[in-house]
Amino acid sequence: NAGVTQTPKFQVLKTGQSMTLQCAQDMNHEYMSWYRQDPGMGLRLIHYSVGAGITDQGEVPNGYNVSRSTTEDFPLRLLSAAPSQTSVYFCASSYYRDRDSYGYTFGSGTRLTVV
Amino acid sequence: GQQVMQIPQYQHVQEGEDFTTYCNSSTTLSNIQWYKQRPGGHPVFLIQLVKSGEVKKQKRLTFQFGEAKKNSSLHITATQTTDVGTYFCAGLRWVQAGTALIFGKGTTLSVSS
């Protein structure tokens, strides 16, 4: 099993550009989420999904868009990149039963720099 | 909204000393999870606590969940250099479409030999 796969690992964007961060999992997990990690800020939730076709906003959703057309994939779109979006982005997945989640499996992260 | 506070932010110990990090929530948690992130790596799930007053052990690591399910702690006995990293607690929060895991800011542990 590959677990959670994120691509790309590194990316440099110019202000105003758009791009999609890819996330795929092969564990048949219902729950997937995106976090950003900034120094001293911990992990902050951007968007999450409890199944195909169901997504919702997290703590810091502005400037990001998501969709969940399949169980396996949960891409994160940056609509118009800003320097404030320079961060490390992590995708995570887990089982989801009776509105309870279990231990998350994280991808290796995407290090994004916006100049 | 629910916040998860973690202290201390940083801790440096000599190898062999004990280490404890504390996690407090503003609201009652349905469960709490602990993760470890090595420098340059990604968070790795350590354990989940669900029951009030629950205590779980993993070798030199002891995890506790408070009676009121609002606080938790991680204690490492006799630290080793392999324990270096950032330890995060995370609480489950009820949100519109289900639940979401909200992380504390973490405690970064450094160990000198």
PDB file of C-alpha atoms in Angstrom:
ATOM      1  CA  ASN A   1       0.000   0.000   0.000  1.00  0.00           C
ATOM      2  CA  ALA A   2       1.234   3.467  -0.878  1.00  0.00           C
ATOM      3  CA  GLY A   3      -0.893   5.149   1.830  1.00  0.00           C
ATOM      4  CA  VAL A   4      -1.417   8.855   1.125  1.00  0.00           C
ATOM      5  CA  THR A   5       0.428  10.243  -1.888  1.00  0.00           C
ATOM      6  CA  GLN A   6       0.886  13.963  -2.421  1.00  0.00           C
ATOM      7  CA  THR A   7       2.238  15.640  -5.521  1.00  0.00           C
ATOM      8  CA  PRO A   8       4.217  17.718  -6.149  1.00  0.00           C
ATOM      9  CA  LYS A   9       6.668  17.674  -3.225  1.00  0.00           C
ATOM     10  CA  PHE A  10       7.927  21.184  -3.978  1.00  0.00           C
ATOM     11  CA  GLN A  11       6.425  24.054  -5.962  1.00  0.00           C
ATOM     12  CA  VAL A  12       7.237  27.705  -6.593  1.00  0.00           C
ATOM     13  CA  LEU A  13       4.446  29.912  -7.883  1.00  0.00           C
ATOM     14  CA  LYS A  14       4.217  33.527  -8.897  1.00  0.00           C
ATOM     15  CA  THR A  15       1.597  35.714  -7.259  1.00  0.00           C
ATOM     16  CA  GLY A  16      -1.708  35.332  -9.072  1.00  0.00           C
ATOM     17  CA  GLN A  17      -0.999  31.930 -10.564  1.00  0.00           C
ATOM     18  CA  SER A  18      -3.319  29.024  -9.895  1.00  0.00           C
ATOM     19  CA  MET A  19      -2.445  25.409  -9.299  1.00  0.00           C
ATOM     20  CA  THR A  20      -3.772  22.141  -7.926  1.00  0.00           C
ATOM     21  CA  LEU A  21      -2.139  20.103  -5.198  1.00  0.00           C
ATOM     22  CA  GLN A  22      -2.892  16.438  -5.681  1.00  0.00           C
ATOM     23  CA  CYS A  23      -3.735  13.943  -2.949  1.00  0.00           C
ATOM     24  CA  ALA A  24      -4.587  10.270  -3.414  1.00  0.00           C
ATOM     25  CA  GLN A  25      -5.081   7.448  -0.921  1.00  0.00           C
ATOM     26  CA  ASP A  26      -5.424   3.724  -1.529  1.00  0.00           C
ATOM     27  CA  MET A  27      -6.806   2.685   1.877  1.00  0.00           C
ATOM     28  CA  ASN A  28     -10.507   3.191   1.021  1.00  0.00           C
ATOM     29  CA  HIS A  29     -10.747   5.864   3.715  1.00  0.00           C
ATOM     30  CA  GLU A  30     -13.967   7.870   3.771  1.00  0.00           C
ATOM     31  CA  TYR A  31     -12.445  10.900   5.466  1.00  0.00           C
ATOM     32  CA  MET A  32      -9.875  13.165   3.822  1.00  0.00           C
ATOM     33  CA  SER A  33      -8.624  16.590   4.790  1.00  0.00           C
ATOM     34  CA  TRP A  34      -6.110  19.288   3.942  1.00  0.00           C
ATOM     35  CA  TYR A  35      -3.967  21.125   6.502  1.00  0.00           C
ATOM     36  CA  ARG A  36      -1.397  23.856   6.186  1.00  0.00           C
ATOM     37  CA  GLN A  37       1.539  24.112   8.547  1.00  0.00           C
ATOM     38  CA  ASP A  38       3.293  27.379   9.287  1.00  0.00           C
ATOM     39  CA  PRO A  39       6.057  27.971  11.861  1.00  0.00           C
ATOM     40  CA  GLY A  40       4.595  28.356  15.339  1.00  0.00           C
ATOM     41  CA  MET A  41       1.021  27.856  14.097  1.00  0.00           C
ATOM     42  CA  GLY A  42       0.683  24.106  14.204  1.00  0.00           C
ATOM     43  CA  LEU A  43      -1.595  22.405  11.693  1.00  0.00           C
ATOM     44  CA  ARG A  44      -4.611  24.365  10.544  1.00  0.00           C
ATOM     45  CA  LEU A  45      -7.519  22.732   8.758  1.00  0.00           C
ATOM     46  CA  ILE A  46      -8.324  24.119   5.296  1.00  0.00           C
ATOM     47  CA  HIS A  47     -11.045  21.812   3.932  1.00  0.00           C
ATOM     48  CA  TYR A  48     -12.250  18.319   4.653  1.00  0.00           C
ATOM     49  CA  SER A  49     -14.495  15.649   3.173  1.00  0.00           C
ATOM     50  CA  VAL A  50     -16.447  12.810   4.780  1.00  0.00           C
ATOM     51  CA  GLY A  51     -17.058  11.006   1.497  1.00  0.00           C
ATOM     52  CA  ALA A  52     -17.344  11.396  -2.250  1.00  0.00           C
ATOM     53  CA  GLY A  53     -19.428  14.440  -3.104  1.00  0.00           C
ATOM     54  CA  ILE A  54     -19.320  15.879   0.446  1.00  0.00           C
ATOM     55  CA  THR A  55     -16.909  18.645   1.385  1.00  0.00           C
ATOM     56  CA  ASP A  56     -16.858  21.427   3.945  1.00  0.00           C
ATOM     57  CA  GLN A  57     -14.698  24.323   5.069  1.00  0.00           C
ATOM     58  CA  GLY A  58     -12.228  24.145   7.898  1.00  0.00           C
ATOM     59  CA  GLU A  59     -10.521  26.912   9.895  1.00  0.00           C
ATOM     60  CA  VAL A  60      -8.706  28.686   7.029  1.00  0.00           C
ATOM     61  CA  PRO A  61     -10.594  28.012   3.742  1.00  0.00           C
ATOM     62  CA  ASN A  62     -10.214  31.391   1.997  1.00  0.00           C
ATOM     63  CA  GLY A  63      -8.315  31.201  -1.284  1.00  0.00           C
ATOM     64  CA  TYR A  64      -8.687  27.431  -1.598  1.00  0.00           C
ATOM     65  CA  ASN A  65     -11.175  25.174  -3.320  1.00  0.00           C
ATOM     66  CA  VAL A  66     -11.753  21.410  -3.116  1.00  0.00           C
ATOM     67  CA  SER A  67     -13.886  18.722  -4.676  1.00  0.00           C
ATOM     68  CA  ARG A  68     -14.267  14.982  -4.008  1.00  0.00           C
ATOM     69  CA  SER A  69     -15.474  13.093  -7.047  1.00  0.00           C
ATOM     70  CA  THR A  70     -13.979   9.742  -5.958  1.00  0.00           C
ATOM     71  CA  THR A  71     -13.126   8.109  -2.650  1.00  0.00           C
ATOM     72  CA  GLU A  72      -9.435   8.024  -3.566  1.00  0.00           C
ATOM     73  CA  ASP A  73      -8.725  11.603  -4.643  1.00  0.00           C
ATOM     74  CA  PHE A  74      -9.045  14.951  -2.881  1.00  0.00           C
ATOM     75  CA  PRO A  75      -7.301  17.760  -4.826  1.00  0.00           C
ATOM     76  CA  LEU A  76      -6.744  21.215  -3.348  1.00  0.00           C
ATOM     77  CA  ARG A  77      -6.916  24.168  -5.727  1.00  0.00           C
ATOM     78  CA  LEU A  78      -5.264  27.510  -5.148  1.00  0.00           C
ATOM     79  CA  LEU A  79      -7.351  29.967  -7.127  1.00  0.00           C
ATOM     80  CA  SER A  80      -4.959  32.956  -7.244  1.00  0.00           C
ATOM     81  CA  ALA A  81      -1.779  32.362  -5.271  1.00  0.00           C
ATOM     82  CA  ALA A  82      -0.667  34.945  -2.711  1.00  0.00           C
ATOM     83  CA  PRO A  83       2.576  35.135  -0.685  1.00  0.00           C
ATOM     84  CA  SER A  84       0.506  34.437   2.451  1.00  0.00           C
ATOM     85  CA  GLN A  85      -0.146  30.966   1.049  1.00  0.00           C
ATOM     86  CA  THR A  86       3.522  30.059   1.284  1.00  0.00           C
ATOM     87  CA  SER A  87       3.387  27.042   3.556  1.00  0.00           C
ATOM     88  CA  VAL A  88       3.718  23.297   3.858  1.00  0.00           C
ATOM     89  CA  TYR A  89       0.501  21.538   2.877  1.00  0.00           C
ATOM     90  CA  PHE A  90      -0.457  18.134   4.238  1.00  0.00           C
ATOM     91  CA  CYS A  91      -3.227  15.849   3.092  1.00  0.00           C
ATOM     92  CA  ALA A  92      -4.562  13.294   5.576  1.00  0.00           C
ATOM     93  CA  SER A  93      -7.096  10.465   5.495  1.00  0.00           C
ATOM     94  CA  SER A  94      -8.792   8.169   7.984  1.00  0.00           C
ATOM     95  CA  TYR A  95     -11.648   5.780   8.543  1.00  0.00           C
ATOM     96  CA  TYR A  96     -14.896   7.478   9.497  1.00  0.00           C
ATOM     97  CA  ARG A  97     -17.663   5.676  11.422  1.00  0.00           C
ATOM     98  CA  ASP A  98     -20.659   7.100  13.248  1.00  0.00           C
ATOM     99  CA  ARG A  99     -19.297  10.663  13.027  1.00  0.00           C
ATOM    100  CA  ASP A 100     -16.109   9.527  14.728  1.00  0.00           C
ATOM    101  CA  SER A 101     -12.712   9.576  13.079  1.00  0.00           C
ATOM    102  CA  TYR A 102      -9.708   7.406  13.763  1.00  0.00           C
ATOM    103  CA  GLY A 103      -5.998   7.986  13.498  1.00  0.00           C
ATOM    104  CA  TYR A 104      -5.051  10.044  10.480  1.00  0.00           C
ATOM    105  CA  THR A 105      -2.538   8.920   7.890  1.00  0.00           C
ATOM    106  CA  PHE A 106      -0.650  11.913   6.529  1.00  0.00           C
ATOM    107  CA  GLY A 107       1.028  12.367   3.180  1.00  0.00           C
ATOM    108  CA  SER A 108       4.630  13.556   2.999  1.00  0.00           C
ATOM    109  CA  GLY A 109       3.589  17.128   2.243  1.00  0.00           C
ATOM    110  CA  THR A 110       3.923  19.761  -0.471  1.00  0.00           C
ATOM    111  CA  ARG A 111       6.256  22.675   0.200  1.00  0.00           C
ATOM    112  CA  LEU A 112       4.813  25.680  -1.621  1.00  0.00           C
ATOM    113  CA  THR A 113       6.506  29.045  -2.078  1.00  0.00           C
ATOM    114  CA  VAL A 114       4.642  31.978  -3.607  1.00  0.00           C
ATOM    115  CA  VAL A 115       6.843  34.821  -4.821  1.00  0.00           C
TER     116      VAL A 115
ATOM    117  CA  GLY B   1     -14.873  27.816  18.251  1.00  0.00           C
ATOM    118  CA  GLN B   2     -13.068  25.011  19.965  1.00  0.00           C
ATOM    119  CA  GLN B   3      -9.418  25.641  20.658  1.00  0.00           C
ATOM    120  CA  VAL B   4      -6.777  23.183  21.680  1.00  0.00           C
ATOM    121  CA  MET B   5      -3.942  24.704  23.671  1.00  0.00           C
ATOM    122  CA  GLN B   6      -0.649  22.946  24.188  1.00  0.00           C
ATOM    123  CA  ILE B   7       2.212  23.724  26.576  1.00  0.00           C
ATOM    124  CA  PRO B   8       5.102  24.147  26.632  1.00  0.00           C
ATOM    125  CA  GLN B   9       5.898  25.289  23.109  1.00  0.00           C
ATOM    126  CA  TYR B  10       9.516  24.141  23.408  1.00  0.00           C
ATOM    127  CA  GLN B  11      11.345  21.829  25.782  1.00  0.00           C
ATOM    128  CA  HIS B  12      14.997  20.899  25.891  1.00  0.00           C
ATOM    129  CA  VAL B  13      16.143  17.985  28.050  1.00  0.00           C
ATOM    130  CA  GLN B  14      19.261  15.981  28.673  1.00  0.00           C
ATOM    131  CA  GLU B  15      19.083  12.412  27.482  1.00  0.00           C
ATOM    132  CA  GLY B  16      17.642  10.276  30.254  1.00  0.00           C
ATOM    133  CA  GLU B  17      15.450  13.015  31.723  1.00  0.00           C
ATOM    134  CA  ASP B  18      11.666  12.818  31.629  1.00  0.00           C
ATOM    135  CA  PHE B  19       9.432  15.005  29.465  1.00  0.00           C
ATOM    136  CA  THR B  20       5.762  15.984  29.672  1.00  0.00           C
ATOM    137  CA  THR B  21       3.541  17.989  27.350  1.00  0.00           C
ATOM    138  CA  TYR B  22       0.039  19.145  28.247  1.00  0.00           C
ATOM    139  CA  CYS B  23      -3.035  19.725  26.134  1.00  0.00           C
ATOM    140  CA  ASN B  24      -6.138  21.668  27.147  1.00  0.00           C
ATOM    141  CA  SER B  25      -9.410  22.215  25.306  1.00  0.00           C
ATOM    142  CA  SER B  26     -11.996  24.930  25.799  1.00  0.00           C
ATOM    143  CA  THR B  27     -14.759  22.354  25.282  1.00  0.00           C
ATOM    144  CA  THR B  28     -15.334  18.679  26.045  1.00  0.00           C
ATOM    145  CA  LEU B  29     -13.704  16.391  23.493  1.00  0.00           C
ATOM    146  CA  SER B  30     -15.193  13.170  22.126  1.00  0.00           C
ATOM    147  CA  ASN B  31     -11.679  11.879  21.684  1.00  0.00           C
ATOM    148  CA  ILE B  32      -8.114  13.139  21.614  1.00  0.00           C
ATOM    149  CA  GLN B  33      -5.296  11.981  19.398  1.00  0.00           C
ATOM    150  CA  TRP B  34      -1.518  12.397  19.651  1.00  0.00           C
ATOM    151  CA  TYR B  35       0.916  12.706  16.769  1.00  0.00           C
ATOM    152  CA  LYS B  36       4.685  12.978  16.412  1.00  0.00           C
ATOM    153  CA  GLN B  37       6.437  14.878  13.657  1.00  0.00           C
ATOM    154  CA  ARG B  38      10.161  14.483  13.124  1.00  0.00           C
ATOM    155  CA  PRO B  39      12.074  17.481  11.720  1.00  0.00           C
ATOM    156  CA  GLY B  40      11.340  17.763   8.002  1.00  0.00           C
ATOM    157  CA  GLY B  41       8.788  14.965   8.175  1.00  0.00           C
ATOM    158  CA  HIS B  42       5.051  14.546   8.363  1.00  0.00           C
ATOM    159  CA  PRO B  43       2.854  13.908  11.421  1.00  0.00           C
ATOM    160  CA  VAL B  44       2.594  10.274  12.436  1.00  0.00           C
ATOM    161  CA  PHE B  45      -0.317   8.981  14.502  1.00  0.00           C
ATOM    162  CA  LEU B  46       0.675   7.722  17.962  1.00  0.00           C
ATOM    163  CA  ILE B  47      -2.535   7.013  19.852  1.00  0.00           C
ATOM    164  CA  GLN B  48      -6.194   7.869  20.411  1.00  0.00           C
ATOM    165  CA  LEU B  49      -7.893   8.274  23.793  1.00  0.00           C
ATOM    166  CA  VAL B  50     -11.661   8.051  24.042  1.00  0.00           C
ATOM    167  CA  LYS B  51     -12.761   7.330  27.626  1.00  0.00           C
ATOM    168  CA  SER B  52     -12.771   9.713  30.565  1.00  0.00           C
ATOM    169  CA  GLY B  53      -9.707   9.104  32.756  1.00  0.00           C
ATOM    170  CA  GLU B  54      -8.156   6.765  30.204  1.00  0.00           C
ATOM    171  CA  VAL B  55      -4.443   5.959  30.500  1.00  0.00           C
ATOM    172  CA  LYS B  56      -2.505   4.201  27.754  1.00  0.00           C
ATOM    173  CA  LYS B  57       1.156   3.256  27.536  1.00  0.00           C
ATOM    174  CA  GLN B  58       3.471   2.671  24.608  1.00  0.00           C
ATOM    175  CA  LYS B  59       6.859   1.579  25.930  1.00  0.00           C
ATOM    176  CA  ARG B  60       8.290   4.764  27.513  1.00  0.00           C
ATOM    177  CA  LEU B  61       5.304   6.937  26.498  1.00  0.00           C
ATOM    178  CA  THR B  62       2.286   7.375  28.794  1.00  0.00           C
ATOM    179  CA  PHE B  63      -0.861   9.113  27.575  1.00  0.00           C
ATOM    180  CA  GLN B  64      -3.656  10.346  29.827  1.00  0.00           C
ATOM    181  CA  PHE B  65      -7.133  11.723  29.147  1.00  0.00           C
ATOM    182  CA  GLY B  66      -8.653  13.864  31.881  1.00  0.00           C
ATOM    183  CA  GLU B  67     -11.777  12.968  33.801  1.00  0.00           C
ATOM    184  CA  ALA B  68     -13.675  15.882  32.264  1.00  0.00           C
ATOM    185  CA  LYS B  69     -12.356  15.014  28.768  1.00  0.00           C
ATOM    186  CA  LYS B  70     -10.975  18.525  28.395  1.00  0.00           C
ATOM    187  CA  ASN B  71      -7.292  17.861  28.960  1.00  0.00           C
ATOM    188  CA  SER B  72      -4.648  15.333  28.129  1.00  0.00           C
ATOM    189  CA  SER B  73      -0.954  14.745  28.661  1.00  0.00           C
ATOM    190  CA  LEU B  74       1.919  12.842  27.124  1.00  0.00           C
ATOM    191  CA  HIS B  75       4.776  11.783  29.379  1.00  0.00           C
ATOM    192  CA  ILE B  76       8.032  10.309  28.106  1.00  0.00           C
ATOM    193  CA  THR B  77      10.223   8.509  30.621  1.00  0.00           C
ATOM    194  CA  ALA B  78      14.009   8.557  30.203  1.00  0.00           C
ATOM    195  CA  THR B  79      14.135  10.434  26.907  1.00  0.00           C
ATOM    196  CA  GLN B  80      16.374   9.289  24.082  1.00  0.00           C
ATOM    197  CA  THR B  81      17.713  11.202  21.085  1.00  0.00           C
ATOM    198  CA  THR B  82      15.195   9.312  18.945  1.00  0.00           C
ATOM    199  CA  ASP B  83      12.392  11.131  20.801  1.00  0.00           C
ATOM    200  CA  VAL B  84      13.351  14.439  19.141  1.00  0.00           C
ATOM    201  CA  GLY B  85      10.473  16.044  17.235  1.00  0.00           C
ATOM    202  CA  THR B  86       7.244  17.949  17.670  1.00  0.00           C
ATOM    203  CA  TYR B  87       4.373  16.331  19.540  1.00  0.00           C
ATOM    204  CA  PHE B  88       0.851  17.418  18.655  1.00  0.00           C
ATOM    205  CA  CYS B  89      -2.416  16.757  20.389  1.00  0.00           C
ATOM    206  CA  ALA B  90      -5.608  16.990  18.362  1.00  0.00           C
ATOM    207  CA  GLY B  91      -9.224  17.104  19.467  1.00  0.00           C
ATOM    208  CA  LEU B  92     -12.265  16.011  17.518  1.00  0.00           C
ATOM    209  CA  ARG B  93     -14.770  18.786  16.858  1.00  0.00           C
ATOM    210  CA  TRP B  94     -18.323  18.479  15.579  1.00  0.00           C
ATOM    211  CA  VAL B  95     -18.720  20.498  12.379  1.00  0.00           C
ATOM    212  CA  GLN B  96     -21.390  20.915   9.717  1.00  0.00           C
ATOM    213  CA  ALA B  97     -20.591  17.908   7.564  1.00  0.00           C
ATOM    214  CA  GLY B  98     -19.387  15.676  10.371  1.00  0.00           C
ATOM    215  CA  THR B  99     -16.285  15.995  12.502  1.00  0.00           C
ATOM    216  CA  ALA B 100     -12.898  17.597  12.087  1.00  0.00           C
ATOM    217  CA  LEU B 101      -9.633  17.140  13.950  1.00  0.00           C
ATOM    218  CA  ILE B 102      -8.300  20.393  15.406  1.00  0.00           C
ATOM    219  CA  PHE B 103      -4.619  20.407  16.286  1.00  0.00           C
ATOM    220  CA  GLY B 104      -2.763  22.185  19.037  1.00  0.00           C
ATOM    221  CA  LYS B 105       0.360  24.147  18.076  1.00  0.00           C
ATOM    222  CA  GLY B 106       2.611  21.372  19.314  1.00  0.00           C
ATOM    223  CA  THR B 107       5.511  20.972  21.710  1.00  0.00           C
ATOM    224  CA  THR B 108       8.952  20.723  20.150  1.00  0.00           C
ATOM    225  CA  LEU B 109      11.296  18.467  22.080  1.00  0.00           C
ATOM    226  CA  SER B 110      15.051  18.585  21.728  1.00  0.00           C
ATOM    227  CA  VAL B 111      17.329  16.108  23.474  1.00  0.00           C
ATOM    228  CA  SER B 112      21.047  16.466  24.045  1.00  0.00           C
ATOM    229  CA  SER B 113      23.259  13.492  24.751  1.00  0.00           C
TER     230      SER B 113
END
